[in-house]
């Protein structure tokens, strides 16, 4: 029941929304085709009796007429199955599109994708979005439509099977009659089979869950190795990477072997069960055939009806493997959604205990950044910085210094609005904030898009070319529209220069630099920061750096851990 509740929570938002109207219509059409297909099977059951009776009577003309009729049945069945699948796929892609957009949007909103990494992030959120949503939509529709068709088949063929076996004598007991005993036989046989199947297969749910997790871990490790190819090559770490990848794949192999063993046991049960079921109606109906109650055609009609009823009653057995896959997928998506729920609740709790304001025009003085008694914490609640009070006017520059590990970078992330674990107040005078970290993010796209990120690129090539020339990358000025993996193509220093060129292109009102020149030599770093100060006179610039030669370029200096700054008495922090 828990799995069904979790599935309901995932599915309800879409299927109760207006966006699902067309999907409901497509789904209804798919169900209608499935029900019509059942009716065709009922007609085929009648044909089965007529055909084998004609064979027994060696009635040539009737046999050929029935063969032509069978061709018509085949054509109808093929068209119905093809279009039922086509309509089902339309429903799948519409539901998957909506669910993917919703979860991706939620993952990327309110900095959830970042804040999850600070708390209890579920493994491989990328796999849960890309793969698990696909599995959920496909498996759910396949299972539901299969269940509907099974119920319809059961209803139609139960009546037929009851009527065919109403006058049968119970085998081995000629003086006992049980109305519709073939139907009761199919029911009992299916119930026993379902119990045995669950006994051997109930452990598959956990194994499938682990398999999805380990497959995703292996893919993620491969991607990390590729993204860090240069560092691995420089350190000759390929053997260690190989060992780690082998270990990760060994986890897959170990779990796969456990799955193999469990599926082997289940397969032995299901296949034995199915093979015996194919002969049960023959043995059950032979006494009636010998007594002349039914004809040879009637025997084959009984078999077909019995198998249809048996297959319908055995839906759980034949879909047990799919159900365990589906349940594992539901659990993984539920865990991802619950993790985002906790993340948002944590951010909301932080917002209620803190007071963050962002205004276009400060109410007192034209401060670019100000904060009062700001206390910054780690995700576990431990205090990292306390009693931070500062006021930086618009257009001013501030250098923040201090020993490693004090929390300088975390302070910058708090002022940028992405660190949720703080108490107190801080205020920025504009939404146009750009933070350049030590390792820049350069998306796999054109250089023009990298320089504009996260804004849309401009068609003004001169703007980008000038910025690249100002940071000493004139050689890249003619490659603005070349698409490449710039984080792998450029050196660390070149990447930082591209990031600084991004600031020159975007001209933010608040520019935050977190060791943004650490990969550059001292003269280059000095020249580039000086260039920024010249080209962005109206921007408020806050920088954290261990490059002491840059201090002279800043109007004010704050040294964390000291009561006064080394240049001007500016603010206090402890």
Coordinates of C-alpha atoms in Angstrom, one line a residue:
X1 CA 0.0 0.0 0.0
X2 CA 2.9 2.4 0.7
X3 CA 4.1 2.0 -2.9
X4 CA 0.6 2.8 -4.2
X5 CA 0.4 5.9 -1.9
X6 CA 3.8 7.1 -3.2
X7 CA 2.8 6.5 -6.8
X8 CA -0.5 8.4 -6.2
X9 CA 1.4 11.4 -4.9
X10 CA 3.6 11.4 -8.0
X11 CA 0.9 10.9 -10.5
X12 CA -2.0 13.0 -9.1
X13 CA -0.6 16.5 -10.0
X14 CA -0.5 15.7 -13.7
X15 CA -3.6 13.6 -14.1
X16 CA -5.8 16.0 -12.1
X17 CA -4.5 19.1 -14.1
X18 CA -5.9 20.6 -17.2
X19 CA -2.7 19.7 -19.0
X20 CA -3.8 16.0 -18.9
X21 CA -7.1 16.5 -20.8
X22 CA -5.6 15.3 -24.1
X23 CA -3.8 12.5 -22.4
X24 CA -7.1 11.3 -20.8
X25 CA -8.7 11.3 -24.3
X26 CA -5.7 9.3 -25.8
X27 CA -5.8 7.0 -22.8
X28 CA -9.5 6.4 -23.3
X29 CA -9.0 5.6 -27.0
X30 CA -6.2 3.2 -26.0
X31 CA -8.5 1.4 -23.5
X32 CA -11.3 1.3 -26.1
X33 CA -9.0 -0.4 -28.6
X34 CA -7.9 -2.9 -25.9
X35 CA -11.6 -3.7 -25.1
X36 CA -12.4 -4.1 -28.8
X37 CA -9.4 -6.4 -29.1
X38 CA -10.9 -8.6 -26.3
X39 CA -14.2 -8.8 -28.3
X40 CA -12.2 -9.8 -31.4
X41 CA -10.6 -12.6 -29.3
X42 CA -14.1 -13.8 -28.3
X43 CA -15.0 -14.0 -31.9
X44 CA -11.8 -15.8 -32.6
X45 CA -12.7 -18.3 -29.8
X46 CA -15.9 -19.2 -31.7
X47 CA -13.9 -19.4 -34.9
X48 CA -11.6 -21.9 -33.2
X49 CA -14.4 -24.3 -32.5
X50 CA -15.8 -24.0 -36.1
X51 CA -12.4 -24.5 -37.7
X52 CA -11.4 -27.6 -35.8
X53 CA -14.9 -29.1 -36.2
X54 CA -14.5 -28.5 -40.0
X55 CA -11.1 -30.2 -39.9
X56 CA -12.6 -33.2 -38.0
X57 CA -15.3 -33.4 -40.6
X58 CA -12.9 -32.9 -43.5
X59 CA -15.2 -30.1 -44.8
X60 CA -12.9 -28.5 -47.4
X61 CA -15.0 -25.6 -48.6
X62 CA -15.8 -24.6 -45.0
X63 CA -12.1 -24.9 -44.0
X64 CA -11.1 -22.4 -46.8
X65 CA -13.9 -20.0 -45.9
X66 CA -12.7 -20.1 -42.2
X67 CA -9.1 -19.5 -43.3
X68 CA -10.1 -16.4 -45.2
X69 CA -12.1 -15.3 -42.1
X70 CA -8.9 -15.9 -40.0
X71 CA -6.9 -13.6 -42.3
X72 CA -9.5 -10.9 -41.6
X73 CA -9.1 -11.5 -37.8
X74 CA -5.3 -11.2 -38.1
X75 CA -5.5 -7.9 -40.0
X76 CA -7.9 -6.4 -37.4
X77 CA -5.8 -7.6 -34.5
X78 CA -2.6 -6.2 -36.0
X79 CA -4.1 -2.8 -36.7
X80 CA -5.6 -2.6 -33.2
X81 CA -2.4 -3.6 -31.5
X82 CA -0.3 -1.2 -33.5
X83 CA -2.6 1.8 -32.9
X84 CA -3.1 0.9 -29.3
X85 CA 0.7 1.0 -28.8
X86 CA 1.0 4.2 -30.8
X87 CA -1.7 5.9 -28.7
X88 CA 0.0 4.6 -25.5
X89 CA 3.3 6.1 -26.6
X90 CA 1.6 9.5 -27.1
X91 CA 0.3 9.4 -23.5
X92 CA 3.8 8.3 -22.3
X93 CA 5.6 11.2 -23.9
X94 CA 3.1 13.8 -22.8
X95 CA 3.2 12.6 -19.2
X96 CA 6.9 12.2 -19.2
X97 CA 7.4 15.7 -20.7
X98 CA 5.2 17.3 -18.0
X99 CA 6.8 15.4 -15.2
X100 CA 10.3 16.0 -16.4
X101 CA 9.7 19.8 -16.8
X102 CA 8.1 19.9 -13.4
X103 CA 10.9 18.0 -11.6
X104 CA 13.7 19.8 -13.5
X105 CA 12.1 23.1 -12.8
X106 CA 11.7 22.3 -9.2
X107 CA 15.3 21.0 -9.0
X108 CA 16.7 24.1 -10.5
X109 CA 14.4 26.6 -8.6
X110 CA 15.3 28.1 -5.3
X111 CA 18.8 26.8 -5.7
X112 CA 17.6 23.3 -4.8
X113 CA 20.2 21.6 -7.1
X114 CA 22.9 23.4 -5.0
X115 CA 21.4 23.1 -1.6
X116 CA 20.7 19.4 -2.0
X117 CA 24.5 18.9 -2.2
X118 CA 24.8 20.6 1.2
X119 CA 22.3 18.3 2.9
X120 CA 21.2 14.7 2.2
X121 CA 21.2 14.6 -1.6
X122 CA 19.9 11.3 -3.0
X123 CA 22.3 9.4 -5.2
X124 CA 22.4 10.4 -8.9
X125 CA 19.5 12.9 -9.2
X126 CA 20.4 13.1 -13.0
X127 CA 19.5 9.4 -13.3
X128 CA 16.3 9.8 -11.4
X129 CA 15.2 12.6 -13.7
X130 CA 16.4 11.1 -17.0
X131 CA 15.8 7.4 -16.5
X132 CA 13.4 6.9 -13.6
X133 CA 10.7 9.2 -15.0
X134 CA 10.9 7.4 -18.4
X135 CA 10.5 4.0 -16.6
X136 CA 7.7 5.3 -14.4
X137 CA 5.6 6.6 -17.3
X138 CA 6.2 3.6 -19.6
X139 CA 5.8 0.9 -17.0
X140 CA 2.8 2.5 -15.4
X141 CA 0.8 2.7 -18.6
X142 CA 1.8 -0.8 -19.7
X143 CA 0.8 -2.3 -16.4
X144 CA -2.5 -0.4 -16.1
X145 CA -3.6 -1.1 -19.7
X146 CA -2.5 -4.8 -19.3
X147 CA -4.6 -5.0 -16.1
X148 CA -7.7 -3.4 -17.8
X149 CA -7.4 -5.8 -20.7
X150 CA -6.9 -8.8 -18.3
X151 CA -10.1 -7.8 -16.4
X152 CA -12.0 -7.4 -19.6
X153 CA -10.7 -10.7 -20.9
X154 CA -11.6 -12.4 -17.6
X155 CA -15.1 -11.1 -17.7
X156 CA -15.7 -12.2 -21.3
X157 CA -14.1 -15.6 -21.2
X158 CA -15.3 -16.5 -17.8
X159 CA -18.9 -16.5 -19.1
X160 CA -17.7 -18.6 -22.1
X161 CA -15.8 -21.0 -19.9
X162 CA -18.7 -21.4 -17.5
X163 CA -21.1 -22.2 -20.3
X164 CA -18.7 -24.7 -21.9
X165 CA -18.1 -26.6 -18.7
X166 CA -21.6 -26.5 -17.2
X167 CA -22.4 -30.0 -18.4
X168 CA -19.0 -31.5 -17.8
X169 CA -18.5 -34.4 -15.5
X170 CA -15.8 -33.9 -12.9
X171 CA -12.8 -36.2 -13.9
X172 CA -12.3 -39.3 -11.8
X173 CA -15.8 -38.8 -10.2
X174 CA -18.4 -39.6 -12.9
X175 CA -21.3 -39.2 -10.6
X176 CA -20.3 -35.6 -9.5
X177 CA -21.2 -32.5 -11.4
X178 CA -19.8 -29.0 -10.6
X179 CA -21.2 -26.2 -12.8
X180 CA -18.4 -24.3 -14.5
X181 CA -15.8 -26.4 -12.8
X182 CA -13.2 -25.3 -15.4
X183 CA -13.6 -21.7 -14.3
X184 CA -13.1 -22.8 -10.7
X185 CA -10.1 -24.8 -11.7
X186 CA -8.5 -21.8 -13.5
X187 CA -9.2 -19.6 -10.4
X188 CA -7.6 -22.0 -7.9
X189 CA -4.7 -22.7 -10.2
X190 CA -4.0 -18.9 -10.6
X191 CA -4.3 -18.2 -6.8
X192 CA -1.8 -21.0 -6.0
X193 CA 0.5 -19.7 -8.7
X194 CA 0.4 -16.2 -7.4
X195 CA 1.3 -17.3 -3.9
X196 CA 4.2 -19.4 -5.1
X197 CA 5.4 -16.6 -7.4
X198 CA 5.4 -14.0 -4.6
X199 CA 7.2 -16.4 -2.3
X200 CA 10.1 -16.8 -4.7
X201 CA 10.1 -13.2 -6.2
X202 CA 9.4 -10.8 -3.3
X203 CA 13.2 -10.1 -2.8
X204 CA 13.4 -8.8 -6.4
X205 CA 12.2 -5.3 -5.4
X206 CA 15.3 -4.6 -3.3
X207 CA 17.6 -6.1 -5.9
X208 CA 16.2 -4.0 -8.7
X209 CA 16.5 -0.9 -6.6
X210 CA 20.2 -1.6 -5.9
X211 CA 20.8 -2.4 -9.5
X212 CA 19.5 1.0 -10.7
X213 CA 21.5 2.7 -8.0
X214 CA 24.8 0.9 -8.9
X215 CA 24.3 1.4 -12.6
X216 CA 23.9 5.1 -12.0
X217 CA 26.9 5.2 -9.8
X218 CA 29.1 3.6 -12.4
X219 CA 27.9 6.0 -15.1
X220 CA 28.6 9.0 -12.8
X221 CA 32.1 7.8 -12.0
X222 CA 32.8 7.4 -15.8
X223 CA 31.6 11.0 -16.3
X224 CA 33.8 12.3 -13.5
X225 CA 36.8 10.5 -15.0
X226 CA 36.2 12.1 -18.3
X227 CA 35.6 15.6 -16.8
X228 CA 38.9 15.3 -14.9
X229 CA 40.8 13.8 -17.7
X230 CA 43.7 16.3 -17.6
X231 CA 44.2 16.1 -13.9
X232 CA 44.2 12.3 -14.0
X233 CA 46.7 12.3 -16.9
X234 CA 49.0 14.8 -15.2
X235 CA 49.0 12.7 -12.0
X236 CA 49.2 9.4 -14.0
X237 CA 46.2 8.3 -12.1
X238 CA 44.7 6.0 -14.8
X239 CA 45.5 2.8 -12.8
X240 CA 43.8 4.1 -9.7
X241 CA 40.8 5.2 -11.9
X242 CA 40.7 1.8 -13.5
X243 CA 40.7 0.2 -10.0
X244 CA 37.9 2.4 -8.8
X245 CA 35.9 1.8 -12.0
X246 CA 36.5 -1.9 -11.7
X247 CA 35.3 -1.8 -8.1
X248 CA 32.2 0.1 -9.1
X249 CA 31.4 -2.4 -11.9
X250 CA 32.0 -5.3 -9.5
X251 CA 29.1 -3.9 -7.4
X252 CA 27.0 -4.1 -10.5
X253 CA 28.1 -7.6 -11.3
X254 CA 27.6 -8.8 -7.7
X255 CA 24.1 -7.5 -7.6
X256 CA 23.4 -8.7 -11.1
X257 CA 24.4 -12.2 -10.1
X258 CA 22.0 -12.0 -7.1
X259 CA 19.3 -10.9 -9.5
X260 CA 20.2 -13.8 -11.9
X261 CA 19.8 -16.3 -9.1
X262 CA 16.5 -14.9 -7.9
X263 CA 15.1 -14.6 -11.4
X264 CA 16.2 -18.1 -12.1
X265 CA 14.2 -19.4 -9.2
X266 CA 11.2 -17.3 -10.3
X267 CA 11.6 -18.3 -13.9
X268 CA 11.6 -22.0 -12.9
X269 CA 8.3 -21.5 -11.1
X270 CA 6.6 -19.3 -13.7
X271 CA 7.6 -21.4 -16.7
X272 CA 6.7 -24.7 -15.0
X273 CA 3.4 -23.1 -14.0
X274 CA 2.7 -21.9 -17.5
X275 CA 3.7 -25.1 -19.3
X276 CA 1.4 -27.2 -17.0
X277 CA -1.4 -24.7 -17.5
X278 CA -1.3 -25.3 -21.3
X279 CA -2.3 -29.0 -20.8
X280 CA -4.7 -28.6 -17.8
X281 CA -7.8 -27.8 -20.0
X282 CA -7.1 -30.8 -22.2
X283 CA -6.9 -33.2 -19.3
X284 CA -10.0 -31.6 -17.7
X285 CA -12.1 -31.7 -20.9
X286 CA -11.1 -35.2 -22.2
X287 CA -13.8 -37.0 -20.2
X288 CA -16.4 -34.7 -21.8
X289 CA -14.9 -35.4 -25.2
X290 CA -15.0 -39.1 -24.6
X291 CA -18.6 -38.9 -23.4
X292 CA -19.6 -37.0 -26.6
X293 CA -20.6 -33.9 -24.7
X294 CA -18.2 -31.7 -26.7
X295 CA -16.7 -32.1 -30.2
X296 CA -13.0 -31.8 -31.1
X297 CA -13.6 -28.2 -32.0
X298 CA -15.2 -27.7 -28.6
X299 CA -12.1 -29.2 -27.0
X300 CA -9.9 -26.5 -28.7
X301 CA -12.5 -23.8 -27.8
X302 CA -12.3 -25.0 -24.2
X303 CA -8.5 -24.8 -24.2
X304 CA -8.5 -21.3 -25.7
X305 CA -11.1 -20.0 -23.2
X306 CA -9.3 -21.6 -20.3
X307 CA -6.0 -20.1 -21.3
X308 CA -7.5 -16.7 -21.7
X309 CA -9.1 -16.9 -18.2
X310 CA -6.0 -18.4 -16.7
X311 CA -3.8 -15.7 -18.3
X312 CA -6.1 -12.9 -17.0
X313 CA -6.1 -14.4 -13.5
X314 CA -2.3 -14.8 -13.7
X315 CA -1.6 -11.1 -14.6
X316 CA 0.1 -10.7 -11.3
X317 CA 2.3 -13.7 -11.9
X318 CA 3.4 -12.7 -15.5
X319 CA 3.9 -9.1 -14.5
X320 CA 5.7 -9.7 -11.2
X321 CA 9.1 -8.9 -12.7
X322 CA 7.7 -5.6 -14.2
X323 CA 6.0 -4.8 -10.9
X324 CA 9.2 -5.0 -9.0
X325 CA 10.9 -2.8 -11.5
X326 CA 8.1 -0.3 -11.3
X327 CA 8.0 -0.3 -7.5
X328 CA 11.8 0.4 -7.3
X329 CA 11.3 3.3 -9.7
X330 CA 8.5 4.8 -7.6
X331 CA 10.6 4.6 -4.5
X332 CA 13.6 6.3 -6.2
X333 CA 11.4 9.2 -7.5
X334 CA 9.7 9.5 -4.2
X335 CA 13.0 9.8 -2.4
X336 CA 14.1 12.5 -4.8
X337 CA 10.9 14.5 -4.4
X338 CA 11.0 14.1 -0.6
X339 CA 14.7 15.4 -0.6
X340 CA 13.5 18.5 -2.4
X341 CA 10.7 18.9 0.1
X342 CA 13.1 18.8 3.0
X343 CA 15.5 21.2 1.2
X344 CA 12.7 23.7 0.6
X345 CA 11.4 23.4 4.1
X346 CA 15.0 24.0 5.4
X347 CA 15.3 27.1 3.2
X348 CA 11.9 28.3 4.4
X349 CA 12.9 27.8 8.1
X350 CA 16.1 29.7 7.5
X351 CA 14.1 32.5 5.9
X352 CA 11.8 32.8 8.9
X353 CA 14.7 33.0 11.4
X354 CA 16.6 35.4 9.1
X355 CA 15.7 38.6 7.4
X356 CA 17.1 39.0 4.0
X357 CA 16.1 42.0 2.0
X358 CA 16.8 42.8 -1.6
X359 CA 15.7 46.3 -2.7
X360 CA 16.4 48.4 -5.7
X361 CA 16.8 51.5 -3.7
X362 CA 18.2 51.3 -0.1
X363 CA 16.1 53.2 2.4
X364 CA 19.0 54.9 4.3
X365 CA 22.2 55.2 2.3
X366 CA 23.3 54.0 -1.2
X367 CA 24.9 50.8 0.0
X368 CA 25.7 48.1 -2.5
X369 CA 26.0 45.6 0.3
X370 CA 25.2 45.8 4.0
X371 CA 24.7 43.3 6.8
X372 CA 24.1 43.5 10.5
X373 CA 25.1 40.9 13.1
X374 CA 25.2 38.2 10.4
X375 CA 25.9 34.7 11.7
X376 CA 26.8 32.0 9.2
X377 CA 26.5 28.3 9.9
X378 CA 27.4 25.0 8.5
X379 CA 24.6 22.7 7.3
X380 CA 24.9 20.8 10.6
X381 CA 24.2 24.0 12.5
X382 CA 27.7 24.6 13.7
X383 CA 28.6 28.3 13.7
X384 CA 31.2 29.2 11.0
X385 CA 31.2 33.1 11.3
X386 CA 29.4 35.3 13.7
X387 CA 28.8 39.0 14.3
X388 CA 29.5 40.1 10.7
X389 CA 28.5 43.7 10.2
X390 CA 29.6 45.6 7.1
X391 CA 28.5 48.4 4.8
X392 CA 29.9 48.8 1.3
X393 CA 28.6 51.7 -0.8
X394 CA 27.7 51.2 -4.4
X395 CA 30.8 51.5 -6.6
X396 CA 33.1 50.8 -3.7
X397 CA 35.5 47.8 -3.6
X398 CA 36.3 45.5 -0.7
X399 CA 39.0 42.9 -0.2
X400 CA 38.2 40.2 2.4
X401 CA 41.2 38.4 3.9
X402 CA 41.8 35.8 6.5
X403 CA 43.2 32.4 7.2
X404 CA 42.0 29.4 5.1
X405 CA 39.0 27.6 6.5
X406 CA 37.5 30.6 8.3
X407 CA 34.5 30.8 6.0
X408 CA 35.4 33.6 3.5
X409 CA 33.9 31.7 0.5
X410 CA 30.8 30.8 2.5
X411 CA 30.3 34.5 3.4
X412 CA 30.5 35.4 -0.3
X413 CA 27.9 32.7 -1.1
X414 CA 25.6 34.1 1.6
X415 CA 25.9 37.6 0.2
X416 CA 25.2 36.2 -3.3
X417 CA 22.0 34.6 -1.9
X418 CA 22.7 30.9 -2.4
X419 CA 23.8 29.9 1.1
X420 CA 20.7 29.2 3.2
X421 CA 22.3 28.6 6.6
X422 CA 22.6 32.0 8.3
X423 CA 20.9 34.2 10.8
X424 CA 20.7 38.0 10.8
X425 CA 20.2 40.5 8.1
X426 CA 21.9 41.4 4.8
X427 CA 20.9 43.6 2.0
X428 CA 22.0 44.1 -1.6
X429 CA 20.8 46.9 -3.8
X430 CA 20.3 45.0 -7.0
X431 CA 19.5 41.7 -8.5
X432 CA 22.3 42.0 -11.0
X433 CA 24.9 40.0 -9.1
X434 CA 27.8 38.0 -10.6
X435 CA 29.9 35.7 -8.5
X436 CA 33.1 34.3 -10.1
X437 CA 34.4 31.3 -8.2
X438 CA 37.9 29.9 -8.3
X439 CA 37.0 27.3 -10.8
X440 CA 34.7 28.9 -13.4
X441 CA 31.8 27.2 -15.0
X442 CA 32.0 27.2 -18.8
X443 CA 29.1 25.3 -20.3
X444 CA 29.6 23.1 -23.4
X445 CA 28.5 25.7 -26.0
X446 CA 29.9 28.6 -28.0
X447 CA 32.3 31.0 -26.5
X448 CA 29.8 33.8 -27.0
X449 CA 27.3 31.9 -24.8
X450 CA 30.0 31.2 -22.2
X451 CA 30.7 34.9 -21.9
X452 CA 27.0 35.7 -21.7
X453 CA 26.0 33.0 -19.2
X454 CA 23.6 32.9 -17.6
X455 CA 22.1 35.6 -19.9
X456 CA 21.1 35.1 -23.5
X457 CA 24.0 35.9 -25.9
X458 CA 24.1 39.2 -27.9
X459 CA 24.7 39.5 -31.6
X460 CA 27.2 42.3 -30.9
X461 CA 30.5 40.5 -31.6
X462 CA 32.6 43.6 -30.9
X463 CA 31.5 43.6 -27.3
X464 CA 32.8 40.0 -26.8
X465 CA 36.0 40.6 -28.8
X466 CA 36.9 43.7 -26.9
X467 CA 36.4 41.9 -23.5
X468 CA 38.6 39.0 -24.7
X469 CA 41.3 41.4 -25.8
X470 CA 41.2 43.3 -22.5
X471 CA 41.9 40.1 -20.5
X472 CA 44.7 38.9 -22.9
X473 CA 42.7 36.3 -24.9
X474 CA 42.7 38.1 -28.3
X475 CA 43.6 34.7 -29.9
X476 CA 40.1 33.5 -29.0
X477 CA 38.3 36.6 -30.4
X478 CA 37.7 34.9 -33.7
X479 CA 36.3 31.7 -32.1
X480 CA 33.2 33.3 -30.6
X481 CA 30.8 30.9 -32.3
X482 CA 32.9 27.8 -32.1
X483 CA 31.2 25.2 -29.8
X484 CA 33.6 23.3 -27.6
X485 CA 34.2 21.9 -24.1
X486 CA 36.1 25.0 -23.0
X487 CA 36.7 23.6 -19.5
X488 CA 38.8 20.9 -21.1
X489 CA 40.3 22.9 -23.9
X490 CA 41.5 25.9 -21.9
X491 CA 44.1 26.0 -19.1
X492 CA 43.1 27.0 -15.5
X493 CA 44.5 30.5 -16.1
X494 CA 42.7 30.9 -19.4
X495 CA 39.4 29.8 -17.8
X496 CA 39.7 32.4 -15.1
X497 CA 40.4 35.1 -17.8
X498 CA 37.3 34.0 -19.7
X499 CA 35.3 34.4 -16.4
X500 CA 36.8 37.9 -15.9
X501 CA 35.8 38.7 -19.5
X502 CA 32.3 37.6 -18.6
X503 CA 32.3 40.3 -16.0
X504 CA 33.4 42.9 -18.5
X505 CA 30.6 41.8 -20.9
X506 CA 27.8 41.7 -18.3
X507 CA 28.9 44.7 -16.2
X508 CA 27.1 43.6 -13.0
X509 CA 26.2 46.0 -10.3
X510 CA 27.6 43.6 -7.7
X511 CA 30.7 41.6 -8.7
X512 CA 31.9 39.0 -6.2
X513 CA 35.3 37.4 -6.8
X514 CA 36.2 34.2 -4.9
X515 CA 39.9 33.5 -5.6
X516 CA 39.1 34.4 -9.2
X517 CA 42.7 35.1 -10.1
X518 CA 44.4 32.3 -8.2
X519 CA 45.7 30.5 -11.3
X520 CA 47.3 33.7 -12.7
X521 CA 50.7 35.1 -12.1
X522 CA 50.9 38.2 -9.9
X523 CA 51.5 40.8 -12.7
X524 CA 48.6 39.4 -14.7
X525 CA 46.2 39.2 -11.7
X526 CA 47.1 42.8 -10.8
X527 CA 46.5 44.1 -14.3
X528 CA 43.2 42.3 -14.7
X529 CA 41.8 43.4 -11.4
X530 CA 42.9 47.0 -12.2
X531 CA 41.2 46.6 -15.6
X532 CA 38.0 45.6 -13.9
X533 CA 38.1 48.6 -11.5
X534 CA 38.6 50.9 -14.5
X535 CA 36.0 49.4 -16.8
X536 CA 33.4 48.8 -14.1
X537 CA 33.5 52.1 -12.1
X538 CA 29.9 51.8 -11.0
X539 CA 30.1 48.2 -9.9
X540 CA 30.5 47.2 -6.2
X541 CA 33.3 44.7 -6.1
X542 CA 33.9 42.3 -3.2
X543 CA 36.9 39.9 -3.5
X544 CA 38.4 37.1 -1.4
X545 CA 42.0 36.4 -2.3
X546 CA 45.3 35.2 -0.8
X547 CA 47.2 37.3 -3.3
X548 CA 48.3 40.1 -1.0
X549 CA 49.7 42.2 -3.9
X550 CA 46.1 42.9 -4.9
X551 CA 45.2 44.6 -1.7
X552 CA 46.3 48.0 -2.9
X553 CA 43.7 48.0 -5.6
X554 CA 40.8 48.0 -3.1
X555 CA 39.4 50.9 -1.2
X556 CA 38.6 48.9 1.9
X557 CA 39.9 45.7 3.4
X558 CA 38.3 43.4 5.9
X559 CA 40.3 40.8 7.7
X560 CA 38.2 38.1 9.2
X561 CA 39.1 37.2 12.8
X562 CA 40.4 40.7 13.6
X563 CA 38.5 43.6 15.2
X564 CA 39.8 46.1 12.7
X565 CA 40.8 46.0 9.0
X566 CA 44.4 46.4 7.9
X567 CA 43.6 49.5 5.9
X568 CA 40.7 51.3 7.4
X569 CA 38.5 50.7 10.4
X570 CA 35.6 49.2 8.5
X571 CA 33.8 46.5 10.2
X572 CA 34.1 43.8 12.8
X573 CA 33.9 40.0 12.6
X574 CA 34.6 37.2 15.0

